[in-house]
Tab-separated table of C-alpha atoms in Angstrom:
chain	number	residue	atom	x	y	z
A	1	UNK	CA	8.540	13.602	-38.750
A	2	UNK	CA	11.800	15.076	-36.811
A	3	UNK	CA	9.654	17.168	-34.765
A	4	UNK	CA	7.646	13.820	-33.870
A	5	UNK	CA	10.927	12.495	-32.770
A	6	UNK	CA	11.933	15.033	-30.848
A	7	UNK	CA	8.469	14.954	-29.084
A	8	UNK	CA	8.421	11.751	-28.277
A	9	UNK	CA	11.899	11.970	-27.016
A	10	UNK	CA	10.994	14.836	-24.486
A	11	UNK	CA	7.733	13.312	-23.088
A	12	UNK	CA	9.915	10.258	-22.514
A	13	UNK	CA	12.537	11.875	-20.505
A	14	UNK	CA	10.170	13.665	-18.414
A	15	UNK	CA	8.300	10.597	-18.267
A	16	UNK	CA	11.032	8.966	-16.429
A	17	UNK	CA	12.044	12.329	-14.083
A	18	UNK	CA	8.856	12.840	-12.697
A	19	UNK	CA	8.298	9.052	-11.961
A	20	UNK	CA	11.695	8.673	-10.081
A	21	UNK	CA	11.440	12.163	-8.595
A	22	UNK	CA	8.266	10.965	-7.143
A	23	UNK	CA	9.513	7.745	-5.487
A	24	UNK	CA	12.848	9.539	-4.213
A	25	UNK	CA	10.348	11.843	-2.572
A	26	UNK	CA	8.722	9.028	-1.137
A	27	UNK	CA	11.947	7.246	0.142
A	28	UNK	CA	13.168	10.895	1.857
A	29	UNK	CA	9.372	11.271	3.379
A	30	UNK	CA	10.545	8.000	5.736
A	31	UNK	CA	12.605	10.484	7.555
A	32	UNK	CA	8.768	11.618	8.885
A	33	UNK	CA	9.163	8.657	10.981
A	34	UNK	CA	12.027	10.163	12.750
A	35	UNK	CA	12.519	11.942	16.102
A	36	UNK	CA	15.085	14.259	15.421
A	37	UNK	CA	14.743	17.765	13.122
A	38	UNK	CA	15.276	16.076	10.174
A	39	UNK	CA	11.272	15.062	10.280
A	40	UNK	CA	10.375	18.348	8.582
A	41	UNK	CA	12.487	17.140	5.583
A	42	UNK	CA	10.500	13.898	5.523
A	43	UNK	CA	7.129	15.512	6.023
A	44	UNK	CA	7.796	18.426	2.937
A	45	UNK	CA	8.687	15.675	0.710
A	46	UNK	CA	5.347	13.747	1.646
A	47	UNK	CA	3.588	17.236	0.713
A	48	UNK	CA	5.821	17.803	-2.406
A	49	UNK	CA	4.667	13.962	-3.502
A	50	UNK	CA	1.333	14.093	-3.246
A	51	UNK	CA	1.232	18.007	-4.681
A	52	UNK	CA	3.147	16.839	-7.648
A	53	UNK	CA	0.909	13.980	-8.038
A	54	UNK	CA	-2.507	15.637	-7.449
A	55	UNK	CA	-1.445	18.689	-10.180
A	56	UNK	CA	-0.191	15.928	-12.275
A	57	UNK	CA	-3.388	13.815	-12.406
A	58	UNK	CA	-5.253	17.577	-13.069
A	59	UNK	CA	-3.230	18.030	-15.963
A	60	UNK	CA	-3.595	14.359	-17.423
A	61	UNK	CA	-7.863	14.876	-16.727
A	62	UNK	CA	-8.179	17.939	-18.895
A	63	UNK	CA	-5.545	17.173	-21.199
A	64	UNK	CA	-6.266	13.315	-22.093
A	65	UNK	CA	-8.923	12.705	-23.885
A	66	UNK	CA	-8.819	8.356	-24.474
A	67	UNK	CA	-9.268	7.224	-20.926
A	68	UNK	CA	-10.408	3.763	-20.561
A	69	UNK	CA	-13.514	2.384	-18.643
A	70	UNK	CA	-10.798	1.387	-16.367
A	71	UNK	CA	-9.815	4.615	-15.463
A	72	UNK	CA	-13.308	6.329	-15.196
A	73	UNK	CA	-14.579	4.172	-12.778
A	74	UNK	CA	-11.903	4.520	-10.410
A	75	UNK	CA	-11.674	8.347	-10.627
A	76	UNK	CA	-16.022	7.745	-10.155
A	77	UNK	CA	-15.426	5.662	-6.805
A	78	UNK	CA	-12.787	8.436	-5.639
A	79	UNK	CA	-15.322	10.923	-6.123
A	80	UNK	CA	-17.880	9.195	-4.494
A	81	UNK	CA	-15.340	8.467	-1.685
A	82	UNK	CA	-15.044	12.221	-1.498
A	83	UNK	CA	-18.508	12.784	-0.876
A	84	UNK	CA	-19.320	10.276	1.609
A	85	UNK	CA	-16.634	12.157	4.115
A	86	UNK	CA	-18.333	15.364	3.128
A	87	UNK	CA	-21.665	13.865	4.425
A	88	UNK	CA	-19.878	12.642	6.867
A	89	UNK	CA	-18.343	15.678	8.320
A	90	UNK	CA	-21.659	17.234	7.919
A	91	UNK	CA	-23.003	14.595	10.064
A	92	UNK	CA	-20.480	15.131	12.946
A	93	UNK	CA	-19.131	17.935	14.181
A	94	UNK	CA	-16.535	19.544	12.128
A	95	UNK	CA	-12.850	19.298	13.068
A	96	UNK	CA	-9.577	20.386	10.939
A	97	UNK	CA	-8.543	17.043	10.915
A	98	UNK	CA	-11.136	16.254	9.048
A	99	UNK	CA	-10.510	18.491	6.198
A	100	UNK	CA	-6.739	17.258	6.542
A	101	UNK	CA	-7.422	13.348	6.267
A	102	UNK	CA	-9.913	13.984	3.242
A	103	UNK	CA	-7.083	15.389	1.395
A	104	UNK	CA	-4.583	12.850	2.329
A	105	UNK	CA	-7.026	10.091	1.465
A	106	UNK	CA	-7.886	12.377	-2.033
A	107	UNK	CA	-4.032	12.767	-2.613
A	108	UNK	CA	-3.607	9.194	-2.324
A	109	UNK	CA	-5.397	8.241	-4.824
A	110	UNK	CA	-4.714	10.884	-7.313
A	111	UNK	CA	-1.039	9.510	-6.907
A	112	UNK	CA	-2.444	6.009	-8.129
A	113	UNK	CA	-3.984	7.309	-10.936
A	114	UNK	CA	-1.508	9.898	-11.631
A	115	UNK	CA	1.486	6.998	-11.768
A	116	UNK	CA	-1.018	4.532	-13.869
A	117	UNK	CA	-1.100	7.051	-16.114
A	118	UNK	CA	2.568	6.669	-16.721
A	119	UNK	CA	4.140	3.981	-19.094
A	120	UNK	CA	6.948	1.878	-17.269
A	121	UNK	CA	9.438	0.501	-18.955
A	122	UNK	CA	13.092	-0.759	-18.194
A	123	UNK	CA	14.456	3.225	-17.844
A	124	UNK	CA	12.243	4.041	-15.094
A	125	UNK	CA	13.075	0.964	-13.338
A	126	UNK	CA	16.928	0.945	-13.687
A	127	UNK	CA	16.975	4.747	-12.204
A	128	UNK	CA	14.277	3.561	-9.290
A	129	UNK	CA	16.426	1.112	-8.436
A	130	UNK	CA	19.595	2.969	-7.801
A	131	UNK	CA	17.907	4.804	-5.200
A	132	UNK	CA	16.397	1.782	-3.317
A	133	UNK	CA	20.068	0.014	-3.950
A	134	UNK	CA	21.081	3.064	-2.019
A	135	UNK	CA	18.035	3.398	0.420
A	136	UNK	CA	18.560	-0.830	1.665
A	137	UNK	CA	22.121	-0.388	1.631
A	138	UNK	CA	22.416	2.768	3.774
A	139	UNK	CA	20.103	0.956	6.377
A	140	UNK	CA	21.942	-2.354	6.406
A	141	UNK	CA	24.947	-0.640	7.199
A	142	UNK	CA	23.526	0.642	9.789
A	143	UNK	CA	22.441	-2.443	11.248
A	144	UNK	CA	25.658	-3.796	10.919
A	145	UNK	CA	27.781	-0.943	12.787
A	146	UNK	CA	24.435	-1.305	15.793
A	147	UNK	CA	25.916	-4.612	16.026
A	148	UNK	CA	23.178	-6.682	14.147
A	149	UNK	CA	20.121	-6.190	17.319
A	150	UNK	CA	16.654	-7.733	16.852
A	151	UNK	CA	13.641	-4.781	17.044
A	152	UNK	CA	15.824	-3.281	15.235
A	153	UNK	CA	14.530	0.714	14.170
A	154	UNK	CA	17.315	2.335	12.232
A	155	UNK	CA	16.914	5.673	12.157
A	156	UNK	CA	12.693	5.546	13.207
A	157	UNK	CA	11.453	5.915	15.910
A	158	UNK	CA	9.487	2.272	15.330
A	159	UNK	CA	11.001	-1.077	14.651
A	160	UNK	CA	7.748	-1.769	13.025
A	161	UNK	CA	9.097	0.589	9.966
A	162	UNK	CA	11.824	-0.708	9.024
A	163	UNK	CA	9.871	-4.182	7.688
A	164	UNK	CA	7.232	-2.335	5.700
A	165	UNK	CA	10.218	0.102	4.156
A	166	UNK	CA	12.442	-3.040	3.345
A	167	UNK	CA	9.473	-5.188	2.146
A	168	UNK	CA	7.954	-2.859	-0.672
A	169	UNK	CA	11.220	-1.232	-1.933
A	170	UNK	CA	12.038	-5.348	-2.619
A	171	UNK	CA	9.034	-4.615	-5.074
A	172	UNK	CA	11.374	-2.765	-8.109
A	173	UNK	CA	14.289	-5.069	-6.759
A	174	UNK	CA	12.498	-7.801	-8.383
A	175	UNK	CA	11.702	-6.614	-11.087
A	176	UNK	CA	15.189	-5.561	-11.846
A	177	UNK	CA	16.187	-8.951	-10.914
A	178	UNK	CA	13.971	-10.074	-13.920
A	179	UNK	CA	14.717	-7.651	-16.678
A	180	UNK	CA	18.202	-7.174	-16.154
A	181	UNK	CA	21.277	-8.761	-16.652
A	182	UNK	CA	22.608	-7.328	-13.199
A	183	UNK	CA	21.149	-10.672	-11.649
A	184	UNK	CA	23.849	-11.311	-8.417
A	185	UNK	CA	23.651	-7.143	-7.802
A	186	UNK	CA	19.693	-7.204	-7.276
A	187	UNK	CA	20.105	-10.728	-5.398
A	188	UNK	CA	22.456	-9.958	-3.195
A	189	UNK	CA	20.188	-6.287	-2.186
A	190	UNK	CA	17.667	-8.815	-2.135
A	191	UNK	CA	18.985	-10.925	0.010
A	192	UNK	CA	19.909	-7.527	2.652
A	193	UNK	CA	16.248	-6.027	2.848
A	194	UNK	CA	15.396	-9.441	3.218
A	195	UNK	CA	17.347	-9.683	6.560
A	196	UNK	CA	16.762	-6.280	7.668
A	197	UNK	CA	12.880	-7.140	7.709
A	198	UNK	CA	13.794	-10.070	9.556
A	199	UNK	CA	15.583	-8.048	12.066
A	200	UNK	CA	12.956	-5.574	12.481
A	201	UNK	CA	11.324	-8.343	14.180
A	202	UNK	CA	7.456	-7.106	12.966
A	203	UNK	CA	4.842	-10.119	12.933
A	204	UNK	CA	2.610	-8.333	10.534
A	205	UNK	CA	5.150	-7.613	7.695
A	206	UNK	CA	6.563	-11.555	7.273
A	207	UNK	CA	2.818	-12.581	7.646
A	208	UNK	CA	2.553	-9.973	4.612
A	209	UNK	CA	6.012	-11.402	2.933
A	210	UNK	CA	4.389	-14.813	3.348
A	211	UNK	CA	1.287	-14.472	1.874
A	212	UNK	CA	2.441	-12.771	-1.180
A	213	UNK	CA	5.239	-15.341	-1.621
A	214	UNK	CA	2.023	-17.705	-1.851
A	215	UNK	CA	-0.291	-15.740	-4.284
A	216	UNK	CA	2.678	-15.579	-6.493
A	217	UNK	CA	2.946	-19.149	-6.158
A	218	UNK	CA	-0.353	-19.997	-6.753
A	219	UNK	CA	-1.123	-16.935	-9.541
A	220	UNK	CA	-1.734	-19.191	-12.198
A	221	UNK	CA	-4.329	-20.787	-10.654
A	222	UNK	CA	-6.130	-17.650	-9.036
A	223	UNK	CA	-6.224	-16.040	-12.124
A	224	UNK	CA	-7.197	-19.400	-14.074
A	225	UNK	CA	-10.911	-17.686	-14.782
A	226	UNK	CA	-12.704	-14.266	-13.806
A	227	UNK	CA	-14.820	-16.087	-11.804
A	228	UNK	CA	-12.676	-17.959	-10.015
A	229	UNK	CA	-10.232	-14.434	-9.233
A	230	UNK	CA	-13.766	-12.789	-8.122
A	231	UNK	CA	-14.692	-15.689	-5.600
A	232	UNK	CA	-10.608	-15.494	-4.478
A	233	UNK	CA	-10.796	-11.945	-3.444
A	234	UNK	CA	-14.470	-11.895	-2.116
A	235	UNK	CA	-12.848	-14.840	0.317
A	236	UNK	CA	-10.164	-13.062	1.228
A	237	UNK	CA	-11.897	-9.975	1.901
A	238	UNK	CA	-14.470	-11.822	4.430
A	239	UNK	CA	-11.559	-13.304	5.947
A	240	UNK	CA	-9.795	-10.231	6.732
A	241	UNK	CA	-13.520	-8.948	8.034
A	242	UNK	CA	-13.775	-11.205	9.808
A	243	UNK	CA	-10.285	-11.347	11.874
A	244	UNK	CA	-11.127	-7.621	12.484
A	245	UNK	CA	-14.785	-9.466	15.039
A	246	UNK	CA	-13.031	-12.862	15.794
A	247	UNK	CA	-9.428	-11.720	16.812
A	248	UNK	CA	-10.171	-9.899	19.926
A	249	UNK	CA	-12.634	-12.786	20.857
A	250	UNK	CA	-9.879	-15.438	20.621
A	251	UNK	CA	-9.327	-15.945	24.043
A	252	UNK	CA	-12.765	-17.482	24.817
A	253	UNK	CA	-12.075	-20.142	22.656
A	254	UNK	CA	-10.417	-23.485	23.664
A	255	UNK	CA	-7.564	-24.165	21.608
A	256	UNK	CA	-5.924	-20.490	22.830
A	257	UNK	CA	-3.951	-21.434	25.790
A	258	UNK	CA	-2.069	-24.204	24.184
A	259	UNK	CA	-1.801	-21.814	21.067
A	260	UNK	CA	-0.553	-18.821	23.278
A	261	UNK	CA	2.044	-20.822	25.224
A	262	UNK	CA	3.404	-22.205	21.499
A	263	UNK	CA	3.642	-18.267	20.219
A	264	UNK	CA	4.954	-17.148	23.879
A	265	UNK	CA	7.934	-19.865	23.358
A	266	UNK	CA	8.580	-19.696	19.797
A	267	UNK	CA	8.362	-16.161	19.326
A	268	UNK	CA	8.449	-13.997	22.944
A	269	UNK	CA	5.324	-12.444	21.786
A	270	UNK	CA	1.696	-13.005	22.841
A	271	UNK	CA	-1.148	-13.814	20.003
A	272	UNK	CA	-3.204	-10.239	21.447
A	273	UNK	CA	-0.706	-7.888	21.372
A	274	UNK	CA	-3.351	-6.167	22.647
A	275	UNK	CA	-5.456	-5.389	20.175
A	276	UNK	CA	-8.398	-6.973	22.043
A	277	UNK	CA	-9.038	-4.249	24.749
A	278	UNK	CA	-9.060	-1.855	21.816
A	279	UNK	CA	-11.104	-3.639	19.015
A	280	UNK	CA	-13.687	-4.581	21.240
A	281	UNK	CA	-15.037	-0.917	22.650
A	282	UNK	CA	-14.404	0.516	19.677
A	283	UNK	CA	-16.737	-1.986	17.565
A	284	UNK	CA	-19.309	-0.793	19.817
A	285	UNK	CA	-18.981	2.416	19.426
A	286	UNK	CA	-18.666	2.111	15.255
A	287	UNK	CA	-22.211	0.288	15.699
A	288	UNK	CA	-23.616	3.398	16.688
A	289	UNK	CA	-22.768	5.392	13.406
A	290	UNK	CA	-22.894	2.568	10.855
A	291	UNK	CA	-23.457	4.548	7.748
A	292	UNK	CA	-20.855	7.190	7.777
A	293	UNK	CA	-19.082	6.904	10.497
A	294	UNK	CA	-17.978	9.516	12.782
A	295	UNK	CA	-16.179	11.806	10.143
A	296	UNK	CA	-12.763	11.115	8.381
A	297	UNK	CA	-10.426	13.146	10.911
A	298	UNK	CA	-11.356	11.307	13.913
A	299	UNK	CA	-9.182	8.887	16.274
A	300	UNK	CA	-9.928	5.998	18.258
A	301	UNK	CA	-8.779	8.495	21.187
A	302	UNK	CA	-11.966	10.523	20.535
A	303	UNK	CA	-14.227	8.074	20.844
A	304	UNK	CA	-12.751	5.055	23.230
A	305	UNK	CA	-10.400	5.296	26.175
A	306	UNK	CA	-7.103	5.245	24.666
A	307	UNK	CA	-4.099	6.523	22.981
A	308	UNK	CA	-3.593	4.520	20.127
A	309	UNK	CA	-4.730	4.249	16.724
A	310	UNK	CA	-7.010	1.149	15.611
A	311	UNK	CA	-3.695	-0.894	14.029
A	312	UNK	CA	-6.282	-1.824	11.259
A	313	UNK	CA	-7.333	0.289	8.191
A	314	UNK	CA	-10.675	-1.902	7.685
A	315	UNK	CA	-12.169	-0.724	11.402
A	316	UNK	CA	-10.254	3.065	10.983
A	317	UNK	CA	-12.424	3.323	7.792
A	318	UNK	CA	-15.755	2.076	9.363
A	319	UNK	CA	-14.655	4.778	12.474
A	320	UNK	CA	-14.050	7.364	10.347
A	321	UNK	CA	-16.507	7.090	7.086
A	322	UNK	CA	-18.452	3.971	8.028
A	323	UNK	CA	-19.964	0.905	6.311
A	324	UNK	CA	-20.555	2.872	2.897
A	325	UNK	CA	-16.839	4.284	2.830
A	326	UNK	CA	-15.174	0.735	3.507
A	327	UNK	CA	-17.797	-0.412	1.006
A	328	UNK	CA	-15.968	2.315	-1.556
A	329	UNK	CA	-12.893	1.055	-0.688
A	330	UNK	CA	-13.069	-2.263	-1.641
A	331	UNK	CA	-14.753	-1.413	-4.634
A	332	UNK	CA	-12.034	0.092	-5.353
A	333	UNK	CA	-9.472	-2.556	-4.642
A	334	UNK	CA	-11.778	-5.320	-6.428
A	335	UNK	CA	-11.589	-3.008	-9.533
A	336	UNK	CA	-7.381	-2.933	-9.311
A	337	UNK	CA	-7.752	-6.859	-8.250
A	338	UNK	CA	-9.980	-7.277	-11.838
A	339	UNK	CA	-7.409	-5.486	-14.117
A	340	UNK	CA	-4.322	-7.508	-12.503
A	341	UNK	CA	-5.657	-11.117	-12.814
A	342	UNK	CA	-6.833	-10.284	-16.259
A	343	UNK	CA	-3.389	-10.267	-17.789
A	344	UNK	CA	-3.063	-13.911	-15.878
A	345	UNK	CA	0.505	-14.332	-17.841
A	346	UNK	CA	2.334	-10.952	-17.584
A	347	UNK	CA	4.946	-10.782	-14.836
A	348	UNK	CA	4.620	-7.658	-13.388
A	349	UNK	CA	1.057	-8.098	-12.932
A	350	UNK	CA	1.539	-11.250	-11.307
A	351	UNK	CA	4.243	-9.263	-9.051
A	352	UNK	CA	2.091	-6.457	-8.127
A	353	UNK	CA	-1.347	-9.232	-7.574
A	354	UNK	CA	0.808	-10.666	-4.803
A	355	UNK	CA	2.089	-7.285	-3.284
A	356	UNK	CA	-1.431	-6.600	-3.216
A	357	UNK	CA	-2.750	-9.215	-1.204
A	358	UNK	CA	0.563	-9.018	1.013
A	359	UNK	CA	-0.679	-5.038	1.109
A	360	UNK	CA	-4.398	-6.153	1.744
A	361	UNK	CA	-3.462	-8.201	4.881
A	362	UNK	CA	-0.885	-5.787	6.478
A	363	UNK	CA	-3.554	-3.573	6.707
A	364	UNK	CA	-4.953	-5.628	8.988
A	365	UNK	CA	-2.636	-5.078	12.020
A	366	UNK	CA	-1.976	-1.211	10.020
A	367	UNK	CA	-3.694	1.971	8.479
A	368	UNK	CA	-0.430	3.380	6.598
A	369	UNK	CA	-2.352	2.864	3.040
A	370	UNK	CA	-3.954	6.597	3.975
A	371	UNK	CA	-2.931	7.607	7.568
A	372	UNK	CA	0.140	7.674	10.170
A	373	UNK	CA	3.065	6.596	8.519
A	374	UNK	CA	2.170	7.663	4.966
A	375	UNK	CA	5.752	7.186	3.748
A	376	UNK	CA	4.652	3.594	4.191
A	377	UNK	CA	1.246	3.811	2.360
A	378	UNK	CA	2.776	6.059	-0.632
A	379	UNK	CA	4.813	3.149	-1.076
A	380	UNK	CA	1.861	0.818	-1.884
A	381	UNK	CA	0.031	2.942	-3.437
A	382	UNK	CA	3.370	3.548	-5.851
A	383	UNK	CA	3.457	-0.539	-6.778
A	384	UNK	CA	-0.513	-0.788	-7.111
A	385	UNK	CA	0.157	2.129	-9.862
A	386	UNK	CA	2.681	0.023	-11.726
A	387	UNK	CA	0.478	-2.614	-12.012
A	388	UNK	CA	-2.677	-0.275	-13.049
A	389	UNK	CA	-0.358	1.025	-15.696
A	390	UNK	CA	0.886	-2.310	-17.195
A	391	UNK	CA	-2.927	-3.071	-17.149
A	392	UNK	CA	-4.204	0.301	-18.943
A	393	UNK	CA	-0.819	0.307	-21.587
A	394	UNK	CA	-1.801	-3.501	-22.476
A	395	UNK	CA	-5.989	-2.515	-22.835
A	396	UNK	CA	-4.606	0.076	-25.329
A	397	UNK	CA	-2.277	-2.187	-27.319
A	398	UNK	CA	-4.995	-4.042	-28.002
A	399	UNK	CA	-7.290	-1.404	-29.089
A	400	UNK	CA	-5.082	-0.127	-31.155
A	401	UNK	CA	-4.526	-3.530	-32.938
């Protein structure tokens, strides 16, 4: 029985080390985003993240034995996902970036299974949390000494960072907010990466904050039935479809003058941004390789006249893998979507369901969930693996009832 103990003790500990290892890793990868020689520090910590995670999720396959239905089909649809961009590189011409943004996708999901796999509990969060405390604090402070500017970047090289950083660190703010007694500490952080993603001035990421603000809002009722969670996301997916073939069209359309001149005014910024002159071509050209796209390392640079990326993950997938990959992908996210709104009164769950959907429409005007700024998409991957662990640790409480 003392040997138990100890046991349990030790897996506990490293538990908790390799969980908060991992997101420090993540929070020092933002430095990728910078100009200066201190981006090779951010980009080995993105490689030491998803190395740690990838060996960690081999050691948890041929060591654990009781995975759940739960957890089979997801590591099924991510190795499906892996051979539709093998057939896809097979039916393009071969490139190293194709081989590169296979593994980044495949590492990116073996560190959402890899963290599921983990049990969180209070000691995790605490230690997270000193390190975001830190992370928020050291960029508000900078904010302050720049003398409090709009667009503002930090240390990036993009204003649009600093948003996405500030908005899913707030994730393990709130939830220290709720378990612990530290209440005006976690507020008042709160309350800073809440400003600092207003300075930073990014459309997408408030449209993001917004919408999750809402789901959580309105969780109770979204999650009221199976059915009625199912019909929510298949909505919500068609909607963000279809912004990807209506957006760019907007300006034939009556109402967008007055509509334009309101944003122009209220804002300074124009409803395009535009997205337009690159959606358009490149929908054209995705229509000629429906299926599987035109392999997984290409750019919208390779194929269109330009030298920017899509600013969407949903037409960057149907580029690079095609109908069948985004297909995958959904799949996949209507399988994390399932497991969430099934525990309809847990609070985490709730938490991560509206990060989700927040997640789900930045992705929109984004592709950080596998590409660019990956600091960004390790991030959401990290709270989507909270919430598949709260999901697997409560399917085997009951089975073990």
């Amino acid at each position: 029985m003392e040997n138990i103990q100890k046991t349990g003790k030790f897996e506990i500990k490293v538990s908790t080390l390799i969980t908060v290892c991992l997101y420090l890793l993540i929070l020092i990868g933002s430095m990728n985003a910078m100009e200066s020689s201190l981006k090779i520090v951010g980009l080995l910590s993105l490689i030491s993240t998803l190395l740690v995670s990838t060996i960690g999720i081999l050691i948890f396959i041929f060591v654990k034995k009781n995975f759940l239905p739960l957890q089979f089909i997801i590591l099924f649809i991510i190795i499906i996902s892996t051979v539709v961009c093998f057939f896809s590189v097979i039916n393009n011409r071969y490139d190293l970036k194709d081989l590169i943004n296979t593994l980044q996708m495949l590492s990116c999901f073996n560190l959402l299974v890899f963290v599921s796999c983990i049990k969180f509990d209070y000691s995790k969060l605490k230690f997270i949390n000193l390190f975001v405390t830190l992370f928020i604090t050291f960029h508000f402070i900078i904010w302050i000494i720049s003398g409090c500017p709009r667009m503002f970047a930090s240390i990036y090289n993009n204003s649009n960072l600093i948003g996405p950083y500030m908005f899913y660190s707030s994730f393990f703010l709130i939830l220290g907010f709720r378990y612990s007694k530290k209440k005006l500490l976690y507020s008042l952080i709160l309350f800073m990466s809440f400003i600092l993603i207003l300075a930073s001035d990014a459309r997408s990421i408030l449209l993001s904050v917004f919408v999750s603000i809402v789901i959580f809002s309105f969780w109770k009722y979204i999650s009221k039935s199976q059915i009625l969670s199912f019909i929510f996301f298949i909505l919500l997916i068609s909607a963000i479809l279809m912004f990807v073939f209506v957006y760019p069209i907007l300006p034939t359309f009556s109402f967008f003058n007055s509509a334009e001149q309101w944003m122009v005014t209220h804002t300074g910024k124009s409803i395009m941004s535009g997205r337009n002159v690159l959606w358009v071509p490149l929908i054209e050209m995705i229509n000629q390789k429906l299926f599987l796209g035109y392999g997984p390392g290409t750019l919208a640079s390779d194929l269109i006249a330009t030298d920017q990326s899509p600013h969407n993950l949903y037409l960057n997938i149907l580029m690079q893998i095609g109908y069948i990959g985004l297909f995958l992908n959904i799949l996949l996210f209507l399988v994390i979507w399932h497991g969430l709104t099934k525990l309809r009164n847990n609070f985490i769950a709730r938490l991560v369901g509206s990060y989700f959907v927040g997640i789900l429409v930045h992705q929109s005007f984004e592709i950080t969930l596998f590409q660019n700024q990956l600091s960004v998409g390790l991030l959401q991957w990290f709270i989507l693996a909270v919430g598949l662990s709260v999901v697997i640790e409560t399917s085997l409480s009951k089975n073990h009832k």
